[in-house]
mmCIF file of C-alpha atoms in Angstrom:
data_model
loop_
_atom_site.group_PDB
_atom_site.id
_atom_site.type_symbol
_atom_site.label_atom_id
_atom_site.label_comp_id
_atom_site.label_asym_id
_atom_site.label_seq_id
_atom_site.Cartn_x
_atom_site.Cartn_y
_atom_site.Cartn_z
ATOM 1 C CA MET G 1 -6.774 -7.013 51.017
ATOM 2 C CA ILE G 2 -9.167 -10.975 50.274
ATOM 3 C CA LYS G 3 -7.392 -13.187 48.610
ATOM 4 C CA VAL G 4 -9.514 -15.185 46.051
ATOM 5 C CA ILE G 5 -9.030 -18.656 43.955
ATOM 6 C CA ILE G 6 -11.521 -18.081 40.878
ATOM 7 C CA HIS G 7 -12.759 -22.224 40.047
ATOM 8 C CA GLY G 8 -13.354 -22.341 36.172
ATOM 9 C CA CYS G 9 -11.333 -19.194 35.648
ATOM 10 C CA ASN G 10 -10.680 -19.741 32.073
ATOM 11 C CA GLY G 11 -14.128 -19.506 31.399
ATOM 12 C CA LYS G 12 -16.342 -16.579 30.400
ATOM 13 C CA MET G 13 -17.230 -15.313 33.956
ATOM 14 C CA GLY G 14 -14.386 -16.646 35.235
ATOM 15 C CA GLN G 15 -12.607 -14.143 33.272
ATOM 16 C CA MET G 16 -14.440 -11.681 33.745
ATOM 17 C CA ILE G 17 -13.983 -11.627 37.877
ATOM 18 C CA ALA G 18 -10.378 -11.465 37.420
ATOM 19 C CA ASP G 19 -10.871 -8.266 35.648
ATOM 20 C CA ILE G 20 -13.417 -7.133 38.313
ATOM 21 C CA CYS G 21 -11.586 -8.486 40.828
ATOM 22 C CA ASN G 22 -8.461 -6.524 39.348
ATOM 23 C CA GLY G 23 -10.137 -2.878 39.371
ATOM 24 C CA ASP G 24 -11.033 -3.502 42.737
ATOM 25 C CA GLU G 25 -8.708 -2.415 45.566
ATOM 26 C CA GLU G 26 -10.743 -4.444 48.524
ATOM 27 C CA VAL G 27 -9.560 -7.934 46.595
ATOM 28 C CA GLU G 28 -6.865 -9.759 44.833
ATOM 29 C CA VAL G 29 -6.708 -13.092 42.849
ATOM 30 C CA ALA G 30 -4.840 -15.304 44.436
ATOM 31 C CA ALA G 31 -5.171 -18.612 41.832
ATOM 32 C CA GLY G 32 -6.903 -19.840 39.281
ATOM 33 C CA ILE G 33 -8.361 -23.226 38.807
ATOM 34 C CA ASP G 34 -9.363 -24.706 35.412
ATOM 35 C CA ILE G 35 -8.614 -27.468 33.153
ATOM 36 C CA ALA G 36 -6.137 -25.903 31.013
ATOM 37 C CA ASP G 37 -3.868 -23.408 31.834
ATOM 38 C CA PRO G 38 -3.186 -20.584 29.249
ATOM 39 C CA LYS G 39 -0.138 -19.546 30.714
ATOM 40 C CA ASN G 40 -1.216 -15.977 30.450
ATOM 41 C CA THR G 41 -2.727 -14.985 33.838
ATOM 42 C CA SER G 42 -1.191 -12.960 36.171
ATOM 43 C CA TYR G 43 -1.690 -15.607 38.688
ATOM 44 C CA PRO G 44 -1.274 -18.707 39.183
ATOM 45 C CA VAL G 45 -3.463 -21.736 37.509
ATOM 46 C CA PHE G 46 -3.606 -25.116 39.070
ATOM 47 C CA THR G 47 -5.207 -28.052 36.516
ATOM 48 C CA ASP G 48 -5.630 -30.208 39.039
ATOM 49 C CA ILE G 49 -7.760 -28.946 42.455
ATOM 50 C CA THR G 50 -5.697 -30.752 44.981
ATOM 51 C CA ALA G 51 -2.980 -29.329 43.869
ATOM 52 C CA CYS G 52 -4.052 -25.663 44.706
ATOM 53 C CA ASP G 53 -2.033 -25.129 47.858
ATOM 54 C CA VAL G 54 -2.057 -21.187 47.609
ATOM 55 C CA ASP G 55 -3.510 -19.614 50.832
ATOM 56 C CA ALA G 56 -6.800 -17.698 50.249
ATOM 57 C CA ASP G 57 -9.682 -16.406 51.988
ATOM 58 C CA VAL G 58 -12.988 -17.471 49.718
ATOM 59 C CA MET G 59 -13.195 -19.083 46.573
ATOM 60 C CA ILE G 60 -15.680 -18.519 43.935
ATOM 61 C CA ASP G 61 -16.827 -21.257 41.920
ATOM 62 C CA PHE G 62 -18.224 -20.518 38.268
ATOM 63 C CA SER G 63 -17.528 -23.739 36.376
ATOM 64 C CA THR G 64 -19.978 -27.189 35.476
ATOM 65 C CA ALA G 65 -22.025 -28.850 38.199
ATOM 66 C CA LYS G 66 -19.684 -32.279 37.297
ATOM 67 C CA ALA G 67 -16.965 -30.127 38.969
ATOM 68 C CA ALA G 68 -18.775 -29.378 42.414
ATOM 69 C CA ASP G 69 -18.335 -32.574 44.269
ATOM 70 C CA GLY G 70 -14.597 -31.940 43.894
ATOM 71 C CA VAL G 71 -14.892 -28.185 44.860
ATOM 72 C CA LEU G 72 -17.141 -28.548 47.970
ATOM 73 C CA ASP G 73 -14.152 -31.645 49.236
ATOM 74 C CA TYR G 74 -11.700 -29.074 48.508
ATOM 75 C CA CYS G 75 -13.082 -26.186 50.185
ATOM 76 C CA VAL G 76 -13.969 -28.483 53.479
ATOM 77 C CA SER G 77 -10.388 -29.948 53.872
ATOM 78 C CA ARG G 78 -9.367 -25.944 53.485
ATOM 79 C CA ARG G 79 -11.898 -24.537 55.759
ATOM 80 C CA LEU G 80 -12.128 -22.331 52.871
ATOM 81 C CA PRO G 81 -15.717 -20.165 52.689
ATOM 82 C CA LEU G 82 -16.989 -20.793 49.004
ATOM 83 C CA VAL G 83 -19.218 -19.122 46.972
ATOM 84 C CA LEU G 84 -20.780 -21.552 44.861
ATOM 85 C CA CYS G 85 -22.083 -19.520 41.458
ATOM 86 C CA THR G 86 -22.785 -22.763 39.481
ATOM 87 C CA THR G 87 -26.057 -24.080 38.791
ATOM 88 C CA GLY G 88 -27.979 -27.187 37.479
ATOM 89 C CA LEU G 89 -26.682 -29.391 41.215
ATOM 90 C CA SER G 90 -28.035 -32.204 41.528
ATOM 91 C CA GLU G 91 -30.216 -33.092 44.487
ATOM 92 C CA ALA G 92 -27.438 -35.320 45.932
ATOM 93 C CA GLN G 93 -25.302 -32.520 45.122
ATOM 94 C CA LEU G 94 -27.324 -29.742 47.144
ATOM 95 C CA GLN G 95 -27.310 -31.915 49.932
ATOM 96 C CA LYS G 96 -23.914 -32.073 50.201
ATOM 97 C CA THR G 97 -23.925 -28.158 49.849
ATOM 98 C CA GLU G 98 -26.032 -27.866 53.248
ATOM 99 C CA GLU G 99 -23.309 -30.841 54.839
ATOM 100 C CA ALA G 100 -21.031 -28.161 53.945
ATOM 101 C CA SER G 101 -22.083 -25.656 54.776
ATOM 102 C CA LYS G 102 -22.068 -27.027 58.505
ATOM 103 C CA GLU G 103 -17.769 -27.013 58.661
ATOM 104 C CA ILE G 104 -17.497 -24.123 56.334
ATOM 105 C CA ALA G 105 -19.387 -20.903 55.171
ATOM 106 C CA VAL G 106 -21.455 -21.525 51.850
ATOM 107 C CA LEU G 107 -22.913 -18.722 49.860
ATOM 108 C CA LYS G 108 -25.471 -20.069 47.017
ATOM 109 C CA SER G 109 -28.165 -17.583 45.659
ATOM 110 C CA ALA G 110 -30.344 -18.329 42.139
ATOM 111 C CA ASN G 111 -29.415 -14.690 41.064
ATOM 112 C CA MET G 112 -25.974 -13.504 41.544
ATOM 113 C CA SER G 113 -26.774 -10.078 40.790
ATOM 114 C CA LEU G 114 -27.589 -6.852 43.362
ATOM 115 C CA GLY G 115 -30.804 -5.965 41.539
ATOM 116 C CA ILE G 116 -32.361 -9.003 41.112
ATOM 117 C CA ASN G 117 -31.740 -9.648 45.396
ATOM 118 C CA THR G 118 -33.172 -6.652 46.145
ATOM 119 C CA LEU G 119 -35.962 -6.997 44.053
ATOM 120 C CA PHE G 120 -36.773 -9.829 46.259
ATOM 121 C CA ASP G 121 -37.568 -7.133 49.057
ATOM 122 C CA LEU G 122 -39.229 -5.077 47.330
ATOM 123 C CA LEU G 123 -41.708 -8.091 45.955
ATOM 124 C CA GLN G 124 -42.517 -9.174 49.576
ATOM 125 C CA LYS G 125 -43.854 -5.707 50.743
ATOM 126 C CA ALA G 126 -46.086 -4.573 47.371
ATOM 127 C CA ALA G 127 -47.128 -8.311 47.692
ATOM 128 C CA LYS G 128 -48.304 -7.444 51.480
ATOM 129 C CA VAL G 129 -50.011 -5.018 49.813
ATOM 130 C CA LEU G 130 -51.576 -5.456 46.635
ATOM 131 C CA ALA G 131 -51.832 -9.690 47.334
ATOM 132 C CA PRO G 132 -54.797 -9.298 49.428
ATOM 133 C CA ALA G 133 -56.562 -6.271 47.828
ATOM 134 C CA GLY G 134 -57.237 -8.772 45.017
ATOM 135 C CA PHE G 135 -54.183 -8.614 42.680
ATOM 136 C CA ASP G 136 -53.714 -11.211 40.330
ATOM 137 C CA ILE G 137 -49.763 -12.018 40.261
ATOM 138 C CA GLU G 138 -47.880 -13.062 37.102
ATOM 139 C CA ILE G 139 -44.207 -13.554 36.583
ATOM 140 C CA VAL G 140 -42.241 -13.707 33.047
ATOM 141 C CA GLU G 141 -38.975 -14.599 32.363
ATOM 142 C CA ARG G 142 -36.979 -14.080 29.095
ATOM 143 C CA HIS G 143 -33.266 -15.577 28.133
ATOM 144 C CA HIS G 144 -31.450 -16.286 25.547
ATOM 145 C CA ASN G 145 -32.127 -18.796 22.860
ATOM 146 C CA GLN G 146 -29.481 -21.354 24.601
ATOM 147 C CA LYS G 147 -30.813 -21.630 27.971
ATOM 148 C CA ILE G 148 -32.283 -24.950 28.402
ATOM 149 C CA ASP G 149 -34.124 -25.016 31.964
ATOM 150 C CA ALA G 150 -37.501 -23.011 32.183
ATOM 151 C CA PRO G 151 -38.901 -21.394 34.168
ATOM 152 C CA SER G 152 -35.385 -20.123 35.148
ATOM 153 C CA GLY G 153 -34.228 -20.875 38.877
ATOM 154 C CA THR G 154 -34.448 -16.695 39.150
ATOM 155 C CA ALA G 155 -38.351 -16.985 38.107
ATOM 156 C CA LEU G 156 -39.072 -19.718 40.636
ATOM 157 C CA ALA G 157 -36.931 -17.600 43.277
ATOM 158 C CA LEU G 158 -39.336 -14.557 42.607
ATOM 159 C CA ALA G 159 -42.574 -16.482 42.933
ATOM 160 C CA ASP G 160 -41.274 -18.221 46.562
ATOM 161 C CA SER G 161 -40.531 -14.683 47.585
ATOM 162 C CA VAL G 162 -44.023 -13.465 47.074
ATOM 163 C CA ASN G 163 -45.395 -16.421 47.804
ATOM 164 C CA GLU G 164 -43.154 -16.436 51.298
ATOM 165 C CA ALA G 165 -44.798 -13.266 51.974
ATOM 166 C CA MET G 166 -48.246 -14.548 51.919
ATOM 167 C CA ASP G 167 -47.767 -17.403 54.003
ATOM 168 C CA ARG G 168 -46.981 -19.874 51.207
ATOM 169 C CA ALA G 169 -50.833 -19.315 49.924
ATOM 170 C CA TYR G 170 -50.259 -19.434 46.441
ATOM 171 C CA GLU G 171 -49.662 -22.034 44.156
ATOM 172 C CA TYR G 172 -47.699 -22.318 40.550
ATOM 173 C CA LYS G 173 -49.141 -22.971 37.310
ATOM 174 C CA PHE G 174 -46.662 -23.224 34.557
ATOM 175 C CA ASP G 175 -48.861 -24.135 31.309
ATOM 176 C CA ARG G 176 -52.326 -23.191 31.228
ATOM 177 C CA SER G 177 -52.736 -25.167 27.935
ATOM 178 C CA THR G 178 -53.176 -28.378 29.367
ATOM 179 C CA GLN G 179 -56.672 -27.127 31.499
ATOM 180 C CA ARG G 180 -59.764 -24.955 30.020
ATOM 181 C CA LYS G 181 -60.833 -22.885 32.938
ATOM 182 C CA ARG G 182 -60.774 -19.449 34.953
ATOM 183 C CA ARG G 183 -57.467 -18.382 36.473
ATOM 184 C CA ASP G 184 -57.688 -19.394 40.242
ATOM 185 C CA ALA G 185 -56.771 -16.203 42.293
ATOM 186 C CA LYS G 186 -54.601 -17.989 44.549
ATOM 187 C CA GLU G 187 -52.485 -18.802 42.133
ATOM 188 C CA ILE G 188 -49.098 -17.128 40.358
ATOM 189 C CA GLY G 189 -48.650 -18.084 36.469
ATOM 190 C CA ILE G 190 -45.079 -18.377 35.532
ATOM 191 C CA SER G 191 -44.115 -18.044 31.647
ATOM 192 C CA ALA G 192 -40.516 -18.469 29.974
ATOM 193 C CA VAL G 193 -39.473 -16.718 26.808
ATOM 194 C CA ARG G 194 -36.535 -17.863 24.793
ATOM 195 C CA GLY G 195 -34.979 -16.382 21.759
ATOM 196 C CA GLY G 196 -32.030 -14.794 20.867
ATOM 197 C CA THR G 197 -29.103 -13.071 22.738
ATOM 198 C CA ILE G 198 -31.610 -11.824 26.000
ATOM 199 C CA VAL G 199 -29.339 -11.731 29.069
ATOM 200 C CA GLY G 200 -31.967 -11.695 31.496
ATOM 201 C CA GLU G 201 -35.293 -10.404 31.902
ATOM 202 C CA HIS G 202 -37.695 -11.169 35.013
ATOM 203 C CA GLU G 203 -40.732 -8.901 34.942
ATOM 204 C CA VAL G 204 -43.982 -9.397 38.298
ATOM 205 C CA ILE G 205 -47.055 -8.381 36.793
ATOM 206 C CA PHE G 206 -49.492 -7.655 40.191
ATOM 207 C CA ALA G 207 -52.793 -6.892 37.956
ATOM 208 C CA GLY G 208 -55.981 -5.718 39.551
ATOM 209 C CA ARG G 209 -58.880 -4.160 38.538
ATOM 210 C CA ASP G 210 -58.174 -0.659 36.222
ATOM 211 C CA GLU G 211 -54.599 -1.014 37.377
ATOM 212 C CA VAL G 212 -51.502 -3.029 37.065
ATOM 213 C CA ILE G 213 -48.045 -2.544 38.374
ATOM 214 C CA GLU G 214 -45.605 -4.035 36.958
ATOM 215 C CA ILE G 215 -41.626 -4.376 38.383
ATOM 216 C CA LYS G 216 -38.545 -5.330 36.114
ATOM 217 C CA HIS G 217 -35.249 -6.472 35.809
ATOM 218 C CA THR G 218 -33.069 -6.378 33.008
ATOM 219 C CA ALA G 219 -29.535 -7.389 32.930
ATOM 220 C CA TYR G 220 -28.287 -6.281 29.523
ATOM 221 C CA SER G 221 -24.526 -8.478 30.492
ATOM 222 C CA ARG G 222 -23.198 -11.399 32.632
ATOM 223 C CA ALA G 223 -20.795 -8.704 34.507
ATOM 224 C CA VAL G 224 -24.047 -7.936 36.552
ATOM 225 C CA PHE G 225 -23.661 -11.561 37.980
ATOM 226 C CA GLY G 226 -19.863 -10.887 37.985
ATOM 227 C CA LYS G 227 -20.136 -8.000 40.117
ATOM 228 C CA GLY G 228 -22.396 -10.205 42.355
ATOM 229 C CA ALA G 229 -20.025 -12.946 42.459
ATOM 230 C CA VAL G 230 -16.997 -10.661 44.091
ATOM 231 C CA GLU G 231 -19.641 -8.722 46.357
ATOM 232 C CA ALA G 232 -20.216 -11.883 47.599
ATOM 233 C CA ALA G 233 -16.875 -12.748 48.287
ATOM 234 C CA LYS G 234 -15.772 -9.685 50.261
ATOM 235 C CA PHE G 235 -19.363 -10.236 52.371
ATOM 236 C CA LEU G 236 -18.055 -13.935 52.908
ATOM 237 C CA ALA G 237 -14.827 -13.923 53.553
ATOM 238 C CA GLY G 238 -14.170 -14.622 57.376
ATOM 239 C CA LYS G 239 -17.940 -15.518 57.971
ATOM 240 C CA GLU G 240 -18.399 -18.754 59.980
ATOM 241 C CA ALA G 241 -19.145 -21.732 58.737
ATOM 242 C CA GLY G 242 -23.235 -21.204 57.563
ATOM 243 C CA TYR G 243 -25.750 -21.285 54.494
ATOM 244 C CA TYR G 244 -26.001 -17.611 53.167
ATOM 245 C CA ASP G 245 -27.107 -16.311 50.288
ATOM 246 C CA MET G 246 -27.752 -12.704 48.438
ATOM 247 C CA ARG G 247 -29.930 -11.341 50.498
ATOM 248 C CA GLY G 248 -27.477 -11.198 53.336
ATOM 249 C CA VAL G 249 -24.957 -9.291 51.173
ATOM 250 C CA VAL G 250 -27.504 -7.035 50.304
ATOM 251 C CA ALA G 251 -28.551 -6.515 53.727
ATOM 252 C CA ALA G 252 -25.026 -5.800 54.797
ATOM 253 C CA LYS G 253 -25.070 -2.540 52.256
#
């Protein structure tokens, strides 16, 4: 049985992860950490991360960027593997995450969905065939109207995956309104749509002469990210120090 500490346990994602763990015979929630203790959980909740003295195999963090430094310090001090799901980290925090990975196992990914991370490999295979044949590559991502960053981190990760397969030959084009000229053959256009309650849609378009191939992933609820985080925790428990991502989780399936 893998024992998990959930940091940010009272948030929507934290509660969802706890529910997923409760339905998984391989995982048990050992403790939660949040700014308040609602006194309605089946596991102890600590309002001060430094006070959490519960033995565990891995921590899942789904909280806020401002708490990331404390999470990293705690996990390093306890030699506790960390699944870091929080986004919006500063450059300094990203560097601190890299340093922490030299002492503990850290898994961080732009998107925790198993589907999206399977898509990365599919896109690389498609790009190696279609890009040399002259297909243009475009990415369209759609999210709810409360999302602040654009384009999404996942859209950039998809572009990076394609570009990696092509030896970094492509430049990214985020806004074509500033220049009136034809599309460059060596560019990947990335467009962002914001509206309503769209959880997350990412579409990669390979447009060639007289044919178009579209590869699309749609998240209908945030549960896909919670499920991915739990799978990541199971994968990371017991791992040696290092920097891991969801591609490793998918490859281990």
